[in-house]
Coordinates of C-alpha atoms in Angstrom, one line a residue:
X896 CA 4.2 -12.9 20.1
X897 CA 0.9 -11.5 19.9
X898 CA 1.4 -9.6 16.4
X899 CA 2.2 -12.8 15.3
X900 CA -1.1 -14.3 16.1
X901 CA -2.7 -11.4 15.0
X902 CA -1.5 -11.5 11.5
X903 CA -2.2 -15.3 11.5
X904 CA -5.9 -14.7 12.5
X905 CA -6.0 -12.2 9.5
X906 CA -4.4 -14.5 7.0
X907 CA -7.1 -17.2 8.2
X908 CA -9.9 -14.6 7.7
X909 CA -8.8 -13.7 4.0
X910 CA -9.0 -16.8 2.6
X911 CA -12.0 -18.2 4.8
X912 CA -10.0 -20.7 6.8
X913 CA -12.0 -21.8 9.8
X914 CA -11.4 -25.6 10.2
X915 CA -9.0 -27.8 7.8
X916 CA -11.1 -29.2 5.0
X917 CA -9.0 -32.7 5.1
X918 CA -6.7 -33.9 7.4
X919 CA -2.8 -34.2 6.4
X920 CA -1.9 -37.5 5.1
X921 CA 0.5 -39.1 7.7
X922 CA 3.9 -38.9 7.0
X923 CA 3.5 -37.1 3.7
X924 CA 6.0 -34.5 3.4
X925 CA 4.6 -31.6 0.8
X926 CA 6.9 -30.6 -2.3
X927 CA 6.3 -27.3 -2.7
X928 CA 7.8 -25.4 -5.6
X929 CA 9.1 -21.6 -5.9
X930 CA 10.3 -19.4 -8.8
X931 CA 12.1 -16.1 -8.4
X932 CA 13.3 -13.6 -11.1
X933 CA 16.5 -13.3 -8.9
X934 CA 19.1 -15.0 -7.0
X935 CA 19.2 -16.0 -3.4
X936 CA 20.9 -12.5 -2.5
X937 CA 18.2 -10.5 -4.3
X938 CA 15.0 -12.4 -3.8
X939 CA 16.2 -14.6 -0.7
X940 CA 13.5 -12.4 1.5
X941 CA 10.6 -13.9 -0.4
X942 CA 11.5 -17.5 0.5
X943 CA 11.8 -16.1 3.9
X944 CA 8.3 -14.9 3.7
X945 CA 6.9 -17.9 2.4
X946 CA 8.8 -20.0 5.2
X947 CA 7.8 -17.6 8.0
X948 CA 3.9 -17.7 6.9
X949 CA 3.9 -21.4 6.8
X950 CA 5.9 -21.8 10.2
X951 CA 2.9 -19.6 11.6
X952 CA 0.5 -22.2 10.4
X953 CA 2.3 -25.0 12.1
X954 CA 4.3 -26.2 9.0
X955 CA 7.9 -27.2 9.5
X956 CA 10.5 -27.3 6.6
X957 CA 11.9 -30.8 6.5
X958 CA 9.3 -32.6 8.2
X959 CA 5.9 -31.1 6.6
X960 CA 7.2 -29.7 3.2
X961 CA 10.5 -29.0 1.4
X962 CA 11.0 -26.4 -1.3
X963 CA 11.9 -26.6 -4.6
X964 CA 13.2 -23.4 -5.7
X965 CA 14.1 -22.1 -9.0
X966 CA 16.2 -19.0 -9.7
X967 CA 16.5 -17.1 -13.1
X968 CA 19.2 -14.9 -11.5
X969 CA 18.0 -11.9 -13.6
X970 CA 17.6 -14.1 -16.5
X971 CA 14.0 -13.7 -17.5
X972 CA 14.1 -15.8 -20.7
X973 CA 15.0 -19.0 -18.4
X974 CA 12.2 -18.7 -16.6
X975 CA 9.9 -20.7 -18.7
X976 CA 12.5 -23.5 -18.3
X977 CA 12.7 -23.2 -14.8
X978 CA 9.0 -23.6 -14.3
X979 CA 8.9 -26.5 -16.5
X980 CA 11.2 -28.2 -14.0
X981 CA 9.2 -27.7 -11.4
X982 CA 6.4 -29.5 -12.9
X983 CA 8.8 -32.4 -13.9
X984 CA 9.5 -32.7 -10.1
X985 CA 6.0 -33.0 -9.5
X986 CA 5.6 -30.2 -6.8
X987 CA 2.3 -30.3 -4.9
X988 CA 2.0 -26.4 -5.3
X989 CA 4.0 -23.5 -6.8
X990 CA 4.4 -20.6 -4.9
X991 CA 5.4 -17.3 -7.0
X992 CA 5.5 -13.5 -6.9
X993 CA 5.9 -10.9 -9.6
X994 CA 4.4 -11.3 -12.9
X995 CA 7.2 -12.9 -15.2
X996 CA 7.4 -16.1 -12.8
X997 CA 3.5 -15.8 -11.9
X998 CA 3.0 -16.1 -15.9
X999 CA 5.7 -18.6 -16.6
X1000 CA 4.2 -21.1 -13.9
X1001 CA 0.8 -20.5 -15.4
X1002 CA 2.2 -21.5 -18.9
X1003 CA 4.0 -24.5 -17.6
X1004 CA 0.8 -26.1 -15.8
X1005 CA -2.9 -26.0 -15.7
X1006 CA -3.1 -28.7 -13.0
X1007 CA -0.8 -27.6 -10.5
X1008 CA -2.0 -25.0 -8.0
X1009 CA -0.3 -21.8 -8.1
X1010 CA -0.2 -19.5 -5.4
X1011 CA 0.7 -15.6 -5.6
X1012 CA 2.5 -14.1 -3.1
X1013 CA 2.3 -10.6 -5.1
X1014 CA 2.0 -9.5 -8.6
X1015 CA -0.1 -6.6 -10.0
X1016 CA -1.8 -8.3 -13.2
X1017 CA -3.9 -11.0 -11.9
X1018 CA -6.9 -9.5 -13.2
X1019 CA -5.5 -8.4 -16.4
X1020 CA -3.3 -10.9 -17.6
X1021 CA -6.1 -13.9 -18.4
X1022 CA -4.9 -16.3 -15.4
X1023 CA -8.2 -15.8 -13.3
X1024 CA -11.7 -15.8 -14.5
X1025 CA -12.1 -13.1 -11.8
X1026 CA -10.6 -11.8 -8.4
X1027 CA -13.7 -13.2 -6.7
X1028 CA -13.9 -16.7 -8.5
X1029 CA -10.6 -17.3 -10.2
X1030 CA -11.8 -20.7 -11.8
X1031 CA -8.3 -22.2 -12.5
X1032 CA -5.5 -23.4 -10.8
X1033 CA -4.3 -19.8 -10.2
X1034 CA -5.1 -17.8 -7.0
X1035 CA -3.3 -15.5 -4.4
X1036 CA -3.1 -11.8 -3.9
X1037 CA -2.7 -9.0 -6.4
X1038 CA -0.6 -5.8 -5.5
X1039 CA -3.0 -4.1 -8.1
X1040 CA -4.7 -0.7 -6.7
X1041 CA -6.1 1.9 -9.4
X1042 CA -5.5 4.3 -6.8
X1043 CA -1.3 3.9 -6.4
X1044 CA -0.5 6.3 -8.9
X1045 CA -2.5 9.1 -7.5
X1046 CA -1.5 8.4 -4.2
X1047 CA 2.2 8.6 -4.9
X1048 CA 1.8 11.7 -6.9
X1049 CA -0.3 13.4 -3.9
X1050 CA 2.5 12.6 -1.1
X1051 CA 5.1 13.8 -3.7
X1052 CA 3.3 16.7 -4.1
X1053 CA 2.9 17.4 -0.1
X1054 CA 6.5 16.6 0.4
X1055 CA 7.4 19.0 -2.7
X1056 CA 4.8 21.8 -2.9
X1057 CA 6.7 23.6 -5.7
X1058 CA 6.9 20.8 -8.2
X1059 CA 4.7 21.2 -11.2
X1060 CA 6.9 19.1 -13.9
X1061 CA 7.2 15.5 -12.7
X1062 CA 8.5 12.5 -14.5
X1063 CA 6.5 9.3 -14.6
X1064 CA 9.1 6.1 -15.3
X1065 CA 7.4 3.2 -16.1
X1066 CA 7.1 -0.1 -18.4
X1067 CA 5.7 0.7 -21.7
X1068 CA 4.0 -2.6 -21.7
X1069 CA 0.1 -2.8 -21.3
X1070 CA -0.1 -2.6 -17.6
X1071 CA 2.6 0.8 -17.8
X1072 CA 0.0 2.3 -20.3
X1073 CA -2.8 2.2 -17.7
X1074 CA -0.2 3.3 -15.1
X1075 CA 0.4 6.5 -17.5
X1076 CA -3.4 7.0 -18.0
X1077 CA -4.1 7.1 -14.2
X1078 CA -1.4 9.1 -13.0
X1079 CA -2.3 11.9 -15.9
X1080 CA -5.6 12.0 -14.7
X1081 CA -4.5 12.2 -11.2
X1082 CA -1.9 15.0 -12.2
X1083 CA -4.7 17.0 -14.1
X1084 CA -6.7 17.5 -11.1
X1085 CA -3.6 18.5 -9.1
X1086 CA -2.3 20.7 -12.1
X1087 CA 0.8 19.0 -12.7
X1088 CA 2.4 18.3 -15.9
X1089 CA 3.5 14.8 -16.4
X1090 CA 6.7 13.8 -18.4
X1091 CA 6.4 10.2 -19.5
X1092 CA 9.6 8.0 -19.2
X1093 CA 8.9 4.7 -20.7
X1094 CA 11.6 2.4 -20.1
X1095 CA 12.8 -1.2 -21.5
X1096 CA 16.3 -1.2 -20.2
X1097 CA 19.0 0.4 -18.1
X1098 CA 20.2 2.7 -21.4
X1099 CA 17.0 4.1 -21.5
X1100 CA 16.6 4.6 -17.5
X1101 CA 20.0 6.9 -18.0
X1102 CA 18.6 8.7 -21.1
X1103 CA 15.6 9.5 -19.1
X1104 CA 17.6 11.1 -16.2
X1105 CA 19.6 13.0 -18.8
X1106 CA 16.1 14.4 -20.2
X1107 CA 15.0 15.1 -16.9
X1108 CA 18.1 17.2 -16.4
X1109 CA 17.4 18.8 -19.9
X1110 CA 13.8 19.8 -19.3
X1111 CA 14.3 20.8 -15.8
X1112 CA 12.1 18.6 -14.1
X1113 CA 11.0 19.2 -10.2
X1114 CA 10.5 15.7 -9.2
X1115 CA 10.1 11.6 -10.0
X1116 CA 7.4 9.0 -9.4
X1117 CA 8.2 5.5 -10.3
X1118 CA 5.9 2.5 -10.3
X1119 CA 7.5 -1.0 -9.3
X1120 CA 8.8 -2.5 -12.8
X1121 CA 11.5 -5.2 -13.3
X1122 CA 13.8 -3.0 -15.3
X1123 CA 13.9 -0.6 -12.5
X1124 CA 14.0 -3.0 -9.8
X1125 CA 17.1 -4.9 -11.4
X1126 CA 18.9 -1.5 -11.8
X1127 CA 17.9 -0.1 -8.4
X1128 CA 21.8 0.6 -7.5
X1129 CA 22.1 2.7 -10.3
X1130 CA 18.8 4.4 -10.2
X1131 CA 19.6 5.4 -6.7
X1132 CA 23.0 6.8 -7.7
X1133 CA 21.5 8.8 -10.6
X1134 CA 18.3 10.0 -8.3
X1135 CA 20.9 11.4 -5.5
X1136 CA 23.0 12.7 -8.0
X1137 CA 20.3 14.5 -9.5
X1138 CA 19.4 15.8 -6.3
X1139 CA 15.7 14.6 -7.4
X1140 CA 12.8 14.5 -5.0
X1141 CA 11.4 11.1 -5.8
X1142 CA 8.8 8.7 -4.8
X1143 CA 9.1 4.8 -5.7
X1144 CA 7.5 1.6 -5.0
X1145 CA 10.2 -0.3 -3.7
X1146 CA 11.6 -0.3 -0.1
X1147 CA 15.5 -0.8 -0.9
X1148 CA 15.2 1.9 -3.6
X1149 CA 14.0 4.3 -0.8
X1150 CA 16.6 3.4 1.6
X1151 CA 19.4 4.7 -0.9
X1152 CA 17.9 7.1 -3.1
X1153 CA 14.2 8.0 -3.0
X1154 CA 12.8 10.5 -0.8
X1155 CA 9.5 8.0 0.0
X1156 CA 8.4 4.8 -0.9
X1157 CA 4.8 3.7 -1.2
X1158 CA 3.4 0.3 -2.0
X1159 CA 1.5 -2.4 -0.6
X1160 CA 2.9 -4.5 2.1
X1161 CA 4.6 -7.1 0.2
X1162 CA 5.8 -9.1 3.3
X1163 CA 2.4 -9.3 4.9
X1164 CA 0.9 -10.3 1.4
X1165 CA 3.5 -13.1 0.8
X1166 CA 3.4 -14.1 4.4
X1167 CA -0.6 -14.6 4.1
X1168 CA 0.3 -16.5 0.9
X1169 CA 0.9 -19.5 3.3
X1170 CA -2.8 -19.5 3.7
X1171 CA -3.7 -20.2 0.7
X1172 CA -1.6 -23.0 0.5
X1173 CA -2.6 -24.9 3.6
X1174 CA -6.2 -24.1 2.3
X1175 CA -5.2 -26.3 -1.0
X1176 CA -3.0 -29.0 0.7
X1177 CA -6.0 -29.9 2.8
X1178 CA -8.4 -30.4 -0.3
X1179 CA -9.2 -26.8 -1.6
X1180 CA -9.7 -26.2 -5.2
X1181 CA -7.5 -22.8 -5.9
X1182 CA -10.1 -21.8 -8.6
X1183 CA -12.7 -21.5 -5.6
X1184 CA -10.4 -19.0 -3.3
X1185 CA -10.7 -15.9 -4.1
X1186 CA -7.8 -13.5 -5.2
X1187 CA -6.9 -10.6 -2.3
X1188 CA -6.5 -7.0 -3.0
X1189 CA -4.2 -5.1 -1.0
X1190 CA -5.3 -4.5 2.7
X1191 CA -1.9 -2.9 4.0
X1192 CA 0.4 -0.4 2.7
X1193 CA 4.0 0.5 3.7
X1194 CA 4.8 4.1 3.6
X1195 CA 8.9 5.1 4.1
X1196 CA 10.4 8.1 4.3
X1197 CA 13.9 8.8 3.9
X1198 CA 14.5 11.8 6.3
X1199 CA 18.3 11.5 5.7
X1200 CA 18.2 12.1 2.1
X1201 CA 15.4 14.9 2.6
X1202 CA 18.0 16.5 4.6
X1203 CA 20.7 16.5 1.9
X1204 CA 18.2 17.5 -0.5
X1205 CA 17.2 20.4 1.6
X1206 CA 13.4 19.2 1.9
X1207 CA 11.2 19.5 4.7
X1208 CA 9.1 16.6 5.0
X1209 CA 5.6 17.5 6.6
X1210 CA 4.8 16.2 9.8
X1211 CA 1.1 14.7 8.0
X1212 CA 3.5 12.5 6.0
X1213 CA 5.9 11.5 9.1
X1214 CA 2.8 10.4 10.9
X1215 CA 1.7 8.0 8.5
X1216 CA 5.1 6.6 7.8
X1217 CA 5.4 2.9 8.8
X1218 CA 9.2 3.6 8.4
X1219 CA 11.5 6.6 8.5
X1220 CA 15.1 6.5 7.7
X1221 CA 17.1 8.7 9.6

C-alpha cells in the first residue's frame, strides 16, 4: 500500500496536481478511447496499466469511466481508421502508447485531448511545440533518452568485455538514424566497431543474423522498434541459437533470448498517464501540461541465459538490476 501511495504522489508531482481544477460533473461517465498496435493478448498489459493508474486516483471503471478500445492486431495500416472510429464515438480523451498509434490519433483529431503513456518521438514528430509547453492537444510521457544507446553499449561491454564488434539492430526510419549516430559516437569512445543492421521486416532480421555469423560479430544491441517487437519470439530464437550476448529494450525478449534489457520503466510511465487524464477531465488544457521525460529505468538480467552462454555477469550489474531471471 505504501508503494502505491508513493507512486501516486510522484504521478501527482509530475503534472503539478495539487487541487482539482474543476469538480467532476455529477453522474458523468467519461469515455476514454484507447488505441493499440497489437491485440489484447500482446498489448493488454498497457490497458491494465491505464486501469491501475486511474484506480489509484479514485476512478472506478463502469462508474466513472468506460474504455473504448481499438486493437490493430499487428496491422498498422488500420490504425488511422481505428483512430477515426474513436473520434466518431466522441470520446472525451484518447490514451495511446507507441509511435504509430500516437501519430494516427493525432492525425485523426486536433480537438480531443490525447495522452501518451509512452512514446519516443514526441519532440521530433511535430506533435508538440516543445516538451515544456506542448501547445496542442497532445501531451504525456516520452520514452526518449539520448543517452540510452550509450548506456546499453556500456552495460553490454561490462557483461562481455571481450566484445569488439557489436551489431546494432534498428529501424532505418528517421529516429533510427539518430540512434545509429548516437551509438556510433559512444562506440568510438569505447573502441568498439558498430555493425549497422537496419531492419524493415522479418526477412531482414533473419538476414541480419546470417550477416552476424559471417562477420563473426561478438554481441548485439537491439533498440525498441515495432519490427523487432512484433517478431520478438523469432528474434529470441535467433539470439539463443547464435549464442550471442545481446541487450535489448523489451522485457519480454530479455526473458527468452536477451542477456539483458535496459529501458525506461514503461509500466510506471503508463500508470502515471492517468494523472494527465485526471487533470484534463477536470478542465486542464493538454497543451499546458509539460511532456515528461523518463525518470525510472528497468535493468533486467537473464542470469539463466548467461550461464547457458558461458558468461559471468559482473556483480556491479547484478546490484543495479531491477529483475534477475534465474
